[in-house]
Tab-separated table of C-alpha atoms in Angstrom:
chain	number	residue	atom	x	y	z
A	1	UNK	CA	14.431	28.804	-1.181
A	2	UNK	CA	14.906	24.831	-0.235
A	3	UNK	CA	15.251	25.774	3.039
A	4	UNK	CA	13.723	22.875	4.338
A	5	UNK	CA	15.008	18.990	4.139
A	6	UNK	CA	12.229	17.114	2.281
A	7	UNK	CA	10.538	14.533	3.685
A	8	UNK	CA	11.619	10.840	3.076
A	9	UNK	CA	8.206	9.772	2.870
A	10	UNK	CA	8.061	12.007	0.293
A	11	UNK	CA	11.384	11.488	-1.666
A	12	UNK	CA	10.288	7.156	-1.559
A	13	UNK	CA	6.792	8.297	-3.360
A	14	UNK	CA	8.396	10.601	-5.910
A	15	UNK	CA	10.873	8.013	-6.456
A	16	UNK	CA	8.118	5.093	-6.993
A	17	UNK	CA	6.027	7.732	-9.961
A	18	UNK	CA	9.519	7.976	-11.648
A	19	UNK	CA	8.984	3.748	-12.489
A	20	UNK	CA	5.546	3.305	-13.202
A	21	UNK	CA	6.724	3.845	-17.090
A	22	UNK	CA	9.612	2.247	-17.382
A	23	UNK	CA	7.917	-1.094	-15.426
A	24	UNK	CA	5.006	-0.665	-17.586
A	25	UNK	CA	7.611	-1.179	-20.744
A	26	UNK	CA	9.526	-3.814	-19.196
A	27	UNK	CA	7.496	-6.173	-17.330
A	28	UNK	CA	5.714	-7.894	-20.010
A	29	UNK	CA	8.666	-7.303	-23.082
A	30	UNK	CA	8.966	-11.196	-22.195
A	31	UNK	CA	5.676	-11.855	-22.654
A	32	UNK	CA	5.805	-10.576	-25.947
A	33	UNK	CA	5.381	-13.768	-27.791
A	34	UNK	CA	2.701	-15.047	-25.912
A	35	UNK	CA	0.862	-11.755	-26.604
A	36	UNK	CA	1.198	-11.872	-30.207
A	37	UNK	CA	-0.093	-15.638	-29.640
A	38	UNK	CA	-3.100	-14.701	-27.754
A	39	UNK	CA	-4.568	-12.145	-30.238
A	40	UNK	CA	-3.072	-14.143	-33.514
A	41	UNK	CA	-0.870	-10.975	-34.858
A	42	UNK	CA	2.715	-11.825	-35.914
A	43	UNK	CA	5.572	-9.776	-34.377
A	44	UNK	CA	5.313	-6.958	-35.495
A	45	UNK	CA	1.931	-6.125	-34.776
A	46	UNK	CA	2.600	-6.947	-31.388
A	47	UNK	CA	5.880	-5.290	-31.263
A	48	UNK	CA	3.913	-2.163	-32.296
A	49	UNK	CA	2.375	-1.883	-28.918
A	50	UNK	CA	6.173	-1.280	-27.157
A	51	UNK	CA	6.871	1.563	-29.562
A	52	UNK	CA	3.313	2.731	-29.585
A	53	UNK	CA	3.308	3.097	-25.478
A	54	UNK	CA	6.908	4.568	-26.468
A	55	UNK	CA	5.402	7.340	-28.325
A	56	UNK	CA	2.382	8.117	-26.036
A	57	UNK	CA	5.025	8.048	-23.612
A	58	UNK	CA	6.557	10.841	-24.766
A	59	UNK	CA	3.682	12.656	-26.421
A	60	UNK	CA	1.845	12.999	-23.302
A	61	UNK	CA	4.463	14.402	-21.818
A	62	UNK	CA	4.674	17.840	-24.240
A	63	UNK	CA	0.916	18.308	-22.082
A	64	UNK	CA	1.644	17.078	-18.824
A	65	UNK	CA	4.660	18.983	-18.381
A	66	UNK	CA	3.906	22.695	-19.225
A	67	UNK	CA	0.124	21.999	-17.175
A	68	UNK	CA	1.753	20.763	-14.170
A	69	UNK	CA	3.888	24.495	-14.191
A	70	UNK	CA	0.584	26.594	-15.527
A	71	UNK	CA	-1.389	24.093	-13.014
A	72	UNK	CA	0.026	22.972	-10.283
A	73	UNK	CA	2.061	19.393	-10.202
A	74	UNK	CA	-0.343	17.605	-7.705
A	75	UNK	CA	-3.735	18.226	-9.943
A	76	UNK	CA	-1.531	16.975	-12.953
A	77	UNK	CA	-0.460	13.838	-11.406
A	78	UNK	CA	-3.825	12.462	-10.433
A	79	UNK	CA	-5.226	13.081	-13.898
A	80	UNK	CA	-2.286	11.017	-15.000
A	81	UNK	CA	-2.495	8.292	-12.907
A	82	UNK	CA	-6.220	7.684	-12.869
A	83	UNK	CA	-6.115	7.572	-16.406
A	84	UNK	CA	-2.999	4.870	-16.067
A	85	UNK	CA	-5.142	2.582	-13.675
A	86	UNK	CA	-8.196	2.707	-15.596
A	87	UNK	CA	-6.557	1.663	-18.878
A	88	UNK	CA	-4.370	-1.373	-16.760
A	89	UNK	CA	-7.375	-2.640	-15.954
A	90	UNK	CA	-9.075	-1.850	-19.825
A	91	UNK	CA	-5.909	-4.099	-21.082
A	92	UNK	CA	-7.096	-7.092	-18.916
A	93	UNK	CA	-10.340	-7.415	-20.676
A	94	UNK	CA	-9.129	-6.663	-23.936
A	95	UNK	CA	-10.309	-9.391	-27.395
A	96	UNK	CA	-7.898	-7.906	-29.925
A	97	UNK	CA	-4.841	-7.102	-30.515
A	98	UNK	CA	-5.992	-3.628	-31.746
A	99	UNK	CA	-7.431	-3.073	-28.193
A	100	UNK	CA	-4.581	-4.139	-26.386
A	101	UNK	CA	-2.377	-1.182	-28.167
A	102	UNK	CA	-4.848	1.610	-28.198
A	103	UNK	CA	-5.524	0.621	-23.934
A	104	UNK	CA	-1.627	0.585	-24.029
A	105	UNK	CA	-1.631	3.853	-25.655
A	106	UNK	CA	-3.769	5.466	-22.719
A	107	UNK	CA	-1.788	4.274	-19.986
A	108	UNK	CA	1.133	5.677	-21.544
A	109	UNK	CA	-0.173	8.986	-21.389
A	110	UNK	CA	-0.742	7.982	-17.872
A	111	UNK	CA	2.081	6.841	-16.874
A	112	UNK	CA	4.040	9.608	-18.606
A	113	UNK	CA	2.129	11.983	-16.283
A	114	UNK	CA	3.904	10.431	-13.343
A	115	UNK	CA	6.972	10.382	-14.795
A	116	UNK	CA	7.610	14.003	-15.584
A	117	UNK	CA	6.148	15.298	-12.596
A	118	UNK	CA	8.278	13.198	-10.407
A	119	UNK	CA	10.970	15.158	-12.504
A	120	UNK	CA	9.648	18.362	-12.032
A	121	UNK	CA	9.073	17.670	-7.986
A	122	UNK	CA	12.507	17.312	-7.559
A	123	UNK	CA	13.422	20.153	-9.385
A	124	UNK	CA	10.953	22.044	-7.374
A	125	UNK	CA	11.981	20.633	-3.895
A	126	UNK	CA	15.904	20.186	-4.234
A	127	UNK	CA	18.952	22.576	-4.492
A	128	UNK	CA	20.222	23.527	-7.352
A	129	UNK	CA	23.834	21.379	-6.579
A	130	UNK	CA	21.669	18.279	-5.615
A	131	UNK	CA	19.235	17.774	-8.552
A	132	UNK	CA	22.047	15.510	-10.688
A	133	UNK	CA	22.283	13.458	-7.565
A	134	UNK	CA	18.720	13.364	-6.721
A	135	UNK	CA	17.874	12.519	-10.697
A	136	UNK	CA	21.041	9.701	-10.597
A	137	UNK	CA	19.441	8.317	-7.198
A	138	UNK	CA	16.028	7.763	-8.963
A	139	UNK	CA	17.815	6.634	-11.926
A	140	UNK	CA	19.389	3.988	-10.235
A	141	UNK	CA	16.240	2.784	-8.536
A	142	UNK	CA	14.790	2.865	-11.978
A	143	UNK	CA	17.016	1.252	-13.346
A	144	UNK	CA	17.321	-1.170	-10.407
A	145	UNK	CA	13.379	-2.252	-10.635
A	146	UNK	CA	13.596	-2.287	-14.685
A	147	UNK	CA	16.835	-4.929	-14.172
A	148	UNK	CA	14.619	-7.011	-12.376
A	149	UNK	CA	11.516	-6.328	-14.137
A	150	UNK	CA	12.161	-8.769	-17.067
A	151	UNK	CA	12.890	-11.403	-14.828
A	152	UNK	CA	10.012	-11.013	-12.722
A	153	UNK	CA	7.990	-10.137	-15.428
A	154	UNK	CA	8.991	-13.695	-16.756
A	155	UNK	CA	8.333	-15.467	-14.255
A	156	UNK	CA	4.548	-14.226	-14.015
A	157	UNK	CA	4.123	-14.999	-17.395
A	158	UNK	CA	5.645	-18.353	-17.385
A	159	UNK	CA	3.425	-19.064	-13.887
A	160	UNK	CA	-0.215	-17.634	-14.883
A	161	UNK	CA	0.271	-16.023	-18.201
A	162	UNK	CA	1.013	-12.348	-20.260
A	163	UNK	CA	-2.114	-10.792	-17.889
A	164	UNK	CA	-0.177	-11.343	-14.833
A	165	UNK	CA	2.187	-8.552	-15.220
A	166	UNK	CA	-0.880	-6.084	-16.143
A	167	UNK	CA	-2.503	-7.020	-12.404
A	168	UNK	CA	0.986	-6.584	-10.985
A	169	UNK	CA	0.654	-3.180	-12.918
A	170	UNK	CA	-2.676	-2.393	-12.073
A	171	UNK	CA	-2.054	-2.982	-7.966
A	172	UNK	CA	1.450	-0.158	-8.770
A	173	UNK	CA	-0.802	2.337	-10.274
A	174	UNK	CA	-3.609	1.893	-7.102
A	175	UNK	CA	-0.226	2.367	-4.561
A	176	UNK	CA	0.882	5.619	-6.357
A	177	UNK	CA	-2.652	7.167	-6.572
A	178	UNK	CA	-3.361	6.639	-3.052
A	179	UNK	CA	-0.060	7.820	-1.979
A	180	UNK	CA	-0.039	11.178	-4.125
A	181	UNK	CA	-3.700	11.572	-2.471
A	182	UNK	CA	-3.055	11.443	0.830
A	183	UNK	CA	0.851	12.062	1.147
A	184	UNK	CA	1.670	14.473	-2.011
A	185	UNK	CA	1.184	18.494	-1.233
A	186	UNK	CA	1.735	20.943	-3.971
A	187	UNK	CA	5.480	21.547	-4.632
A	188	UNK	CA	4.551	24.454	-7.223
A	189	UNK	CA	4.832	27.675	-5.588
A	190	UNK	CA	5.878	29.483	-8.552
A	191	UNK	CA	3.049	28.848	-11.316
A	192	UNK	CA	3.910	29.791	-15.288
A	193	UNK	CA	1.868	32.439	-15.741
A	194	UNK	CA	1.824	31.954	-19.829
A	195	UNK	CA	-1.582	30.520	-21.047
A	196	UNK	CA	-1.426	26.883	-21.333
A	197	UNK	CA	-2.392	27.176	-25.338
A	198	UNK	CA	-1.209	25.082	-28.257
A	199	UNK	CA	0.580	28.673	-29.989
A	200	UNK	CA	2.031	29.223	-26.675
A	201	UNK	CA	3.461	25.819	-25.762
A	202	UNK	CA	4.647	25.670	-29.420
A	203	UNK	CA	5.988	28.646	-28.886
A	204	UNK	CA	8.138	27.647	-25.887
A	205	UNK	CA	9.166	24.330	-27.239
A	206	UNK	CA	10.732	25.947	-30.177
A	207	UNK	CA	12.839	27.903	-28.226
A	208	UNK	CA	14.310	25.135	-26.000
A	209	UNK	CA	14.864	23.702	-30.018
A	210	UNK	CA	17.011	26.933	-30.530
A	211	UNK	CA	19.153	26.113	-27.003
A	212	UNK	CA	22.355	24.695	-27.878
A	213	UNK	CA	22.936	23.575	-24.162
A	214	UNK	CA	19.472	21.638	-23.953
A	215	UNK	CA	20.029	20.391	-28.091
A	216	UNK	CA	23.532	18.605	-26.891
A	217	UNK	CA	22.005	17.014	-23.952
A	218	UNK	CA	18.489	16.052	-25.150
A	219	UNK	CA	19.380	14.661	-28.682
A	220	UNK	CA	22.020	12.181	-27.659
A	221	UNK	CA	20.287	10.813	-24.861
A	222	UNK	CA	17.423	10.474	-27.779
A	223	UNK	CA	19.291	8.445	-29.622
A	224	UNK	CA	21.202	6.522	-26.949
A	225	UNK	CA	17.710	5.240	-25.983
A	226	UNK	CA	16.562	4.646	-29.637
A	227	UNK	CA	19.763	2.238	-29.200
A	228	UNK	CA	18.464	0.382	-26.738
A	229	UNK	CA	14.967	-0.241	-27.727
A	230	UNK	CA	16.047	-1.242	-31.175
A	231	UNK	CA	17.146	-4.228	-29.533
A	232	UNK	CA	14.727	-4.513	-26.603
A	233	UNK	CA	11.164	-4.439	-29.571
A	234	UNK	CA	13.106	-6.735	-31.714
A	235	UNK	CA	15.613	-9.788	-29.063
A	236	UNK	CA	12.739	-11.415	-27.255
A	237	UNK	CA	11.850	-12.307	-31.329
A	238	UNK	CA	15.016	-13.036	-32.746
A	239	UNK	CA	16.907	-14.289	-29.592
A	240	UNK	CA	13.358	-16.689	-28.491
A	241	UNK	CA	12.995	-17.713	-31.446
A	242	UNK	CA	16.972	-19.106	-33.131
A	243	UNK	CA	18.353	-20.098	-29.184
A	244	UNK	CA	15.030	-21.554	-28.356
A	245	UNK	CA	14.451	-20.266	-25.024
A	246	UNK	CA	11.909	-19.706	-22.636
A	247	UNK	CA	9.772	-17.336	-21.531
A	248	UNK	CA	12.108	-17.254	-17.823
A	249	UNK	CA	15.274	-17.257	-19.498
A	250	UNK	CA	14.936	-14.454	-21.728
A	251	UNK	CA	13.626	-12.304	-18.733
A	252	UNK	CA	16.894	-13.818	-17.312
A	253	UNK	CA	18.426	-12.295	-19.915
A	254	UNK	CA	17.253	-9.141	-20.303
A	255	UNK	CA	17.794	-8.736	-16.457
A	256	UNK	CA	21.243	-9.276	-16.821
A	257	UNK	CA	21.875	-7.077	-19.944
A	258	UNK	CA	19.920	-3.923	-18.176
A	259	UNK	CA	22.903	-4.775	-14.731
A	260	UNK	CA	25.031	-2.563	-16.829
A	261	UNK	CA	22.524	0.434	-16.829
A	262	UNK	CA	22.303	-0.175	-12.920
A	263	UNK	CA	27.166	-0.250	-13.100
A	264	UNK	CA	26.720	2.878	-15.080
A	265	UNK	CA	24.315	4.926	-12.642
A	266	UNK	CA	26.166	3.588	-10.176
A	267	UNK	CA	29.829	5.171	-11.415
A	268	UNK	CA	28.113	8.391	-12.536
A	269	UNK	CA	27.501	9.182	-8.996
A	270	UNK	CA	30.494	8.462	-7.718
A	271	UNK	CA	32.548	9.779	-10.608
A	272	UNK	CA	30.521	12.758	-11.515
A	273	UNK	CA	32.389	15.299	-8.479
A	274	UNK	CA	35.406	14.090	-9.966
A	275	UNK	CA	35.438	14.187	-13.551
A	276	UNK	CA	31.935	16.547	-14.060
A	277	UNK	CA	28.861	15.517	-16.146
A	278	UNK	CA	30.776	16.602	-19.603
A	279	UNK	CA	33.537	13.959	-19.583
A	280	UNK	CA	30.978	11.133	-18.092
A	281	UNK	CA	28.410	12.350	-20.905
A	282	UNK	CA	31.415	11.508	-23.473
A	283	UNK	CA	32.479	8.507	-21.885
A	284	UNK	CA	29.060	7.508	-22.325
A	285	UNK	CA	28.437	7.895	-25.596
A	286	UNK	CA	31.993	5.946	-26.825
A	287	UNK	CA	30.816	3.117	-24.555
A	288	UNK	CA	27.637	3.160	-26.542
A	289	UNK	CA	29.315	3.418	-29.616
A	290	UNK	CA	31.758	0.767	-29.163
A	291	UNK	CA	29.854	-1.449	-27.950
A	292	UNK	CA	27.019	-1.413	-30.257
A	293	UNK	CA	30.383	-1.779	-32.981
A	294	UNK	CA	31.182	-4.998	-31.222
A	295	UNK	CA	28.265	-6.241	-31.157
A	296	UNK	CA	27.816	-6.233	-34.899
A	297	UNK	CA	30.863	-7.774	-35.209
A	298	UNK	CA	31.114	-10.230	-32.802
A	299	UNK	CA	28.033	-11.350	-35.290
A	300	UNK	CA	30.370	-11.770	-38.417
A	301	UNK	CA	32.818	-13.310	-35.731
A	302	UNK	CA	31.069	-15.873	-33.433
A	303	UNK	CA	27.492	-15.958	-35.397
A	304	UNK	CA	24.594	-15.795	-33.296
A	305	UNK	CA	25.272	-16.880	-29.696
A	306	UNK	CA	25.054	-15.319	-26.069
A	307	UNK	CA	28.440	-14.232	-26.697
A	308	UNK	CA	27.370	-11.982	-29.840
A	309	UNK	CA	24.128	-10.752	-29.048
A	310	UNK	CA	23.766	-10.721	-25.698
A	311	UNK	CA	27.428	-10.296	-23.452
A	312	UNK	CA	28.442	-6.920	-25.482
A	313	UNK	CA	25.362	-5.090	-24.596
A	314	UNK	CA	26.011	-4.552	-20.678
A	315	UNK	CA	28.418	-2.542	-21.223
A	316	UNK	CA	26.529	-0.912	-23.722
A	317	UNK	CA	23.721	-0.513	-21.294
A	318	UNK	CA	26.513	1.201	-19.140
A	319	UNK	CA	27.950	3.596	-20.990
A	320	UNK	CA	23.772	4.653	-21.070
A	321	UNK	CA	23.959	4.376	-17.874
A	322	UNK	CA	27.214	6.981	-17.279
A	323	UNK	CA	24.835	8.976	-19.719
A	324	UNK	CA	21.236	9.365	-18.435
A	325	UNK	CA	21.204	11.350	-14.925
A	326	UNK	CA	23.344	13.769	-16.322
A	327	UNK	CA	21.711	14.591	-19.316
A	328	UNK	CA	18.648	15.226	-18.150
A	329	UNK	CA	20.230	17.016	-15.637
A	330	UNK	CA	21.843	18.679	-17.894
A	331	UNK	CA	18.703	19.628	-20.164
A	332	UNK	CA	16.401	20.101	-16.929
A	333	UNK	CA	18.482	22.400	-14.483
A	334	UNK	CA	18.440	26.052	-16.222
A	335	UNK	CA	15.084	26.667	-16.504
A	336	UNK	CA	13.818	26.762	-12.969
A	337	UNK	CA	9.799	27.224	-13.068
A	338	UNK	CA	10.082	26.097	-16.264
A	339	UNK	CA	11.907	22.885	-15.570
A	340	UNK	CA	8.154	21.050	-16.050
A	341	UNK	CA	8.250	22.033	-19.791
A	342	UNK	CA	11.693	21.427	-20.841
A	343	UNK	CA	11.589	18.006	-18.714
A	344	UNK	CA	8.724	17.332	-20.548
A	345	UNK	CA	10.512	17.922	-23.859
A	346	UNK	CA	13.831	16.007	-23.382
A	347	UNK	CA	11.370	13.334	-22.198
A	348	UNK	CA	9.035	13.517	-25.748
A	349	UNK	CA	13.008	13.669	-28.019
A	350	UNK	CA	13.695	10.835	-25.307
A	351	UNK	CA	10.525	8.565	-26.165
A	352	UNK	CA	9.848	9.750	-29.966
A	353	UNK	CA	13.157	8.267	-30.765
A	354	UNK	CA	13.242	5.011	-29.093
A	355	UNK	CA	9.899	4.086	-30.822
A	356	UNK	CA	11.051	5.353	-34.300
A	357	UNK	CA	13.965	3.174	-33.680
A	358	UNK	CA	11.083	0.263	-32.254
A	359	UNK	CA	9.246	0.753	-35.552
A	360	UNK	CA	11.862	-0.105	-37.516
A	361	UNK	CA	13.059	-2.886	-35.732
A	362	UNK	CA	9.454	-4.291	-36.011
A	363	UNK	CA	8.965	-3.681	-40.008
A	364	UNK	CA	12.727	-4.667	-40.736
A	365	UNK	CA	12.195	-7.674	-38.641
A	366	UNK	CA	12.880	-10.380	-40.725
A	367	UNK	CA	14.018	-13.313	-38.216
A	368	UNK	CA	17.356	-13.055	-38.377
A	369	UNK	CA	19.414	-10.446	-35.939
A	370	UNK	CA	21.438	-8.438	-38.923
A	371	UNK	CA	18.551	-5.189	-38.826
A	372	UNK	CA	17.892	-4.860	-35.347
A	373	UNK	CA	22.016	-4.436	-34.730
A	374	UNK	CA	22.444	-2.657	-37.727
A	375	UNK	CA	19.583	0.775	-36.379
A	376	UNK	CA	21.094	-0.099	-32.856
A	377	UNK	CA	24.489	0.696	-34.740
A	378	UNK	CA	23.291	3.429	-36.302
A	379	UNK	CA	21.816	5.187	-33.483
A	380	UNK	CA	24.561	4.665	-31.336
A	381	UNK	CA	27.209	6.741	-34.443
A	382	UNK	CA	24.243	9.665	-34.409
A	383	UNK	CA	24.403	9.981	-30.529
A	384	UNK	CA	28.058	10.199	-30.128
A	385	UNK	CA	28.385	12.415	-33.317
A	386	UNK	CA	25.371	15.156	-32.114
A	387	UNK	CA	27.120	15.365	-28.695
A	388	UNK	CA	30.806	16.323	-30.046
A	389	UNK	CA	29.241	18.521	-33.033
A	390	UNK	CA	26.766	20.069	-30.419
A	391	UNK	CA	29.174	22.385	-28.851
A	392	UNK	CA	27.835	24.692	-26.197
A	393	UNK	CA	29.724	27.014	-23.341
A	394	UNK	CA	28.018	25.558	-19.908
A	395	UNK	CA	25.232	27.607	-19.102
A	396	UNK	CA	25.376	30.046	-15.662
A	397	UNK	CA	23.819	29.048	-12.689
A	398	UNK	CA	20.197	29.798	-12.403
A	399	UNK	CA	18.479	31.080	-9.222
A	400	UNK	CA	15.566	28.145	-8.500
A	401	UNK	CA	12.725	31.063	-8.995
A	402	UNK	CA	13.819	32.422	-12.309
A	403	UNK	CA	12.411	31.196	-15.613
């Protein structure tokens, strides 16, 4: 197995398939206040379009991941990309916040197919020992695009309005659909024999949820993502309103914060062979906790300004960058032909936890930064406690063809 080199064009396409979900969320974050204004809604209702996307993105993986194990990666991916493109175009014609949010939910279902199938394709095509490095490379590319997305989205919104971001996403969806149609062959050579039924899926997911190795990687990742989403959902309103900055400046601030994520992933690639994934996960979870606490403490010392609410977030996202590729690889690598199922569940837990903290950020929003930072610190404490508490022996090596 895995004796042939992966064509560069396929690797390039898999990389771009991994971008759709995060780009669809981050590109319009600076325009969130404009979306709320355009539809005459309040902050909490507009924020729902973020956490509903996260929830749909996570829940869809529970179906698309195992479906790609059972029916193949390519047909599942094509269905997802058609949903994504159709929903993105529909968003541009919506006349209400409710319609906008509903279309975002459908868009999320399509994006999640692209995301989870891309992860499973990596597991199909690359040797097991290369999976963490390949995932780190993909995550780095995603992080670079996500860091640039708020800046680009702020510029698009400032120049052409909030709809411009979704025109960009429609172009991306068209590119992915055509690329998958003409260049991507089926990579799942060992289809899962288990029938795709709710009972079978529930049993398979329950089995994963009883596996200490899976939980030790997936649960802390979810709460780290929750710490980030509490900030992402609330900050467009809190930072913009209290500091009186423009949409373009807000995009630059978010891009600067996410530069820490890029640095963390680069460090992960450089250090994973020397320190090992487990040490990097430990360091990353400690950094997330430390700088969530620093942000909260700095608010007390300095009050609300860029030093207190923005600067420490760079090092928090650096910790998240150390965690993400190693946690995902640790959660899916042991499961062979069931990589789609494992990738689906780790993705669901990540997005559902992020959605929960994003929803709480909207519910608790009072115009001040305190609820946002309290939620972030809570998520960071839980992530650190879970990683330290869920001890499990390292899994034995798994052959590529094992279930």
